[in-house]
XYZ file of N, CA and C in Angstrom:
294
model
N 0.875 -0.794 0.025
C 0.210 0.301 0.254
C 0.708 1.525 0.060
N 1.834 1.345 0.635
C 3.384 2.018 0.955
C 3.716 3.401 -0.131
N 4.164 1.363 -1.110
C 5.020 1.764 -2.509
C 3.534 2.403 -3.506
N 2.292 1.637 -3.334
C 1.388 2.361 -4.580
C 1.233 4.006 -4.367
N 1.084 4.302 -2.584
C 0.799 5.790 -2.128
C 1.916 6.949 -2.689
N 3.164 6.389 -2.053
C 4.625 6.982 -3.002
C 4.451 6.902 -4.648
N 4.295 6.217 -5.418
C 4.736 5.994 -6.569
C 3.565 6.932 -7.054
N 2.434 6.839 -6.755
C 1.385 8.419 -7.291
C 1.629 9.206 -6.687
N 2.279 9.761 -5.327
C 2.815 10.856 -4.678
C 3.949 11.633 -6.259
N 5.036 10.594 -6.672
C 6.021 10.706 -7.519
C 5.293 11.055 -8.645
N 4.494 10.646 -9.527
C 3.430 10.494 -10.801
C 3.562 11.979 -10.796
N 2.109 12.350 -9.577
C 2.284 13.738 -9.285
C 2.853 14.865 -9.661
N 3.704 14.714 -9.072
C 4.821 15.376 -8.847
C 5.168 15.807 -10.297
N 5.689 15.139 -11.273
C 7.101 14.586 -12.237
C 5.697 15.368 -13.450
N 4.530 15.030 -12.856
C 3.047 15.200 -14.401
C 3.727 16.189 -15.035
N 4.461 17.386 -14.821
C 3.930 18.631 -15.473
C 6.025 18.434 -16.178
N 6.474 17.774 -15.480
C 7.745 17.880 -16.261
C 7.908 17.599 -17.863
N 8.601 17.999 -18.350
C 8.532 18.240 -20.298
C 10.353 18.182 -20.220
N 11.232 16.694 -21.050
C 12.261 17.346 -20.951
C 12.317 17.542 -22.345
N 13.479 18.201 -22.824
C 13.547 18.499 -24.480
C 14.474 17.847 -24.717
N 14.850 17.843 -26.094
C 15.598 16.358 -26.439
C 16.820 16.767 -26.159
N 17.096 17.887 -26.253
C 18.825 18.189 -26.098
C 19.094 18.228 -24.628
N 18.220 18.256 -23.391
C 18.440 18.115 -22.050
C 18.271 16.374 -21.946
N 17.778 15.791 -22.646
C 18.278 14.137 -22.848
C 19.603 13.876 -23.161
N 19.751 14.627 -24.084
C 21.146 14.174 -24.843
C 22.100 14.564 -23.765
N 21.997 15.779 -23.124
C 23.033 16.177 -22.501
C 22.758 14.485 -21.142
N 21.607 14.781 -20.210
C 21.627 13.412 -19.451
C 22.771 12.550 -19.923
N 22.496 11.903 -20.973
C 22.913 10.499 -21.858
C 24.289 11.063 -21.313
N 25.097 12.230 -22.040
C 26.438 12.501 -22.159
C 26.908 12.482 -20.288
N 26.434 12.997 -20.161
C 26.861 13.140 -18.561
C 26.751 11.431 -18.049
N 25.509 10.951 -17.712
C 25.776 9.295 -17.597
C 27.277 8.962 -18.163
N 27.852 9.169 -19.232
C 28.184 7.687 -20.011
C 29.684 9.026 -19.649
N 29.802 9.867 -19.321
C 31.343 10.409 -19.223
C 31.627 9.492 -17.722
N 30.191 9.603 -16.479
C 30.662 9.386 -15.589
C 31.241 7.735 -15.302
N 30.451 7.141 -16.592
C 30.167 5.191 -16.413
C 31.997 5.477 -16.941
N 32.417 6.447 -17.842
C 33.930 6.260 -18.776
C 34.814 6.487 -17.303
N 34.853 7.246 -16.726
C 35.788 8.670 -15.546
C 35.811 7.036 -14.700
N 34.987 6.205 -13.885
C 34.499 5.588 -12.614
C 35.692 4.299 -13.599
N 35.451 3.633 -14.933
C 36.108 2.660 -15.342
C 37.839 2.922 -15.661
N 38.115 4.413 -16.362
C 39.372 4.499 -15.950
C 39.920 4.033 -14.419
N 39.361 5.276 -13.551
C 40.045 5.074 -12.264
C 39.841 3.650 -11.431
N 39.274 3.011 -11.904
C 39.339 1.228 -11.128
C 40.896 0.914 -11.237
N 41.303 0.492 -12.337
C 42.368 0.116 -11.409
C 43.250 0.574 -10.343
N 43.612 2.181 -10.777
C 44.339 2.833 -9.714
C 43.872 2.856 -8.007
N 42.424 2.717 -8.270
C 41.972 3.089 -6.790
C 42.286 1.618 -6.437
N 41.976 0.470 -7.167
C 42.271 -0.927 -6.520
C 43.530 -1.147 -6.573
N 44.791 -0.524 -6.965
C 45.737 -0.679 -6.103
C 46.179 0.402 -5.066
N 45.204 0.981 -4.738
C 45.180 2.016 -3.329
C 44.787 1.006 -2.610
N 43.923 0.417 -2.665
C 43.180 -0.419 -1.717
C 43.597 -1.785 -1.754
N 44.486 -2.010 -2.039
C 45.539 -3.098 -2.336
C 46.580 -2.510 -1.399
N 47.581 -1.583 -1.707
C 48.159 -1.087 -0.827
C 47.645 -0.912 0.870
N 46.565 -0.280 0.836
C 45.775 -0.147 2.622
C 45.887 -1.803 2.989
N 45.206 -2.261 1.884
C 45.173 -3.943 2.790
C 46.695 -4.313 3.590
N 47.826 -3.637 2.904
C 48.748 -3.896 3.280
C 49.246 -5.520 2.897
N 49.294 -6.801 4.252
C 50.315 -8.027 4.578
C 48.202 -8.705 4.240
N 46.910 -8.136 4.387
C 45.802 -8.851 3.844
C 45.730 -8.767 2.475
N 46.426 -8.197 1.261
C 45.852 -8.332 0.138
C 46.037 -9.868 -0.325
N 46.777 -10.539 -0.175
C 46.698 -12.149 -0.831
C 45.285 -12.838 -0.406
N 44.290 -11.763 0.516
C 43.260 -12.669 0.903
C 42.196 -12.036 -0.122
N 42.523 -11.602 -0.971
C 41.289 -10.985 -2.062
C 40.950 -12.158 -2.671
N 39.788 -12.780 -2.693
C 39.381 -13.515 -3.276
C 38.770 -13.490 -5.450
N 38.922 -14.214 -5.951
C 39.053 -14.103 -7.300
C 37.654 -14.199 -7.688
N 36.527 -13.445 -8.425
C 35.285 -13.341 -8.101
C 35.302 -14.534 -9.737
N 34.409 -15.177 -9.740
C 34.248 -16.700 -10.337
C 32.768 -16.180 -11.039
N 32.331 -15.456 -11.146
C 30.660 -15.507 -11.335
C 31.279 -14.600 -12.329
N 29.934 -13.976 -13.459
C 29.720 -13.385 -14.503
C 28.764 -12.602 -14.266
N 27.623 -11.925 -14.826
C 26.432 -11.176 -15.455
C 26.627 -10.981 -16.721
N 25.410 -11.592 -17.102
C 24.965 -11.516 -19.074
C 23.867 -11.074 -19.453
N 23.782 -9.794 -20.116
C 22.917 -8.791 -20.333
C 22.775 -8.816 -21.771
N 22.160 -8.302 -22.715
C 21.450 -8.091 -24.022
C 23.399 -8.151 -25.089
N 24.230 -9.052 -24.848
C 25.419 -9.504 -25.176
C 26.615 -8.277 -24.569
N 26.498 -8.468 -23.650
C 27.316 -7.331 -23.218
C 27.167 -8.137 -21.310
N 28.789 -8.216 -21.208
C 28.998 -9.302 -20.143
C 29.877 -8.635 -18.933
N 29.316 -8.315 -17.394
C 30.464 -7.731 -16.768
C 30.430 -7.990 -15.884
N 32.063 -7.978 -15.140
C 32.577 -9.815 -14.268
C 33.542 -8.793 -13.172
N 33.572 -8.993 -12.201
C 34.597 -8.776 -11.053
C 36.059 -9.543 -11.350
N 37.085 -8.835 -11.486
C 38.540 -9.710 -11.169
C 37.965 -10.115 -9.592
N 38.377 -9.123 -8.686
C 38.792 -10.003 -7.210
C 37.789 -9.005 -6.370
N 37.945 -9.749 -4.794
C 36.713 -8.919 -4.133
C 37.466 -9.444 -2.840
N 36.817 -8.214 -1.753
C 37.571 -8.889 -0.359
C 36.771 -8.749 0.339
N 35.892 -9.094 1.324
C 35.312 -8.611 2.701
C 35.566 -9.069 4.244
N 35.003 -7.913 5.066
C 34.944 -7.864 5.929
C 34.069 -7.707 7.043
N 33.740 -7.874 8.371
C 32.072 -7.522 8.539
C 31.498 -6.087 8.053
N 32.282 -5.347 8.128
C 32.037 -3.979 7.581
C 32.150 -3.361 5.897
N 32.766 -3.983 5.262
C 33.107 -3.553 4.135
C 33.125 -4.598 3.293
N 32.860 -4.054 1.813
C 32.778 -5.166 0.556
C 33.804 -4.651 -0.686
N 34.816 -4.978 -0.321
C 35.644 -3.597 -2.025
C 36.180 -5.124 -3.063
N 35.341 -3.942 -4.056
C 35.577 -5.044 -5.280
C 36.227 -4.753 -5.903
N 37.406 -5.640 -6.785
C 38.640 -4.590 -7.850
C 37.312 -4.301 -9.472
N 38.572 -3.498 -9.531
C 37.712 -3.528 -11.062
C 37.331 -4.470 -12.167
N 35.953 -3.889 -12.627
C 35.761 -4.969 -13.321
C 35.459 -4.986 -14.320
N 35.257 -6.370 -15.718
C 35.144 -5.813 -16.934
C 34.005 -5.702 -17.773
N 34.475 -5.020 -18.834
C 33.497 -5.671 -19.701
C 33.320 -5.785 -20.627
N 32.827 -6.819 -21.082
C 33.027 -7.621 -22.541
C 31.951 -7.772 -23.261
N 31.584 -7.547 -24.388
C 30.957 -7.762 -25.693
C 30.888 -8.132 -26.704
N 29.686 -9.377 -26.633
C 29.964 -10.914 -27.764
C 29.904 -10.166 -28.821
N 31.179 -10.365 -29.552
C 31.497 -10.744 -31.110
C 30.450 -11.218 -32.056
N 29.563 -10.674 -32.727
C 28.581 -11.573 -33.827
C 27.838 -10.909 -34.203
């Protein structure tokens, strides 16, 4: 019941918004730039995490799984977790050829 009320309130508050094509294109461009920035920063961040882990770095476990959707596969290289934190290494994105 609460979700329906929230959805109705959101629909009412957003009903007057009209997005121009330029705004849609700008939003898509910003999202793409953020995605590629995150992917480019991943290896550097992972090496900083490994330096921070120090002697515990070898305990990082290689991730065995990946997710595939619409011909694109996403996968993590390694992960390390304790009670409070999960750290995942930079992930890869692969596209099926053909």
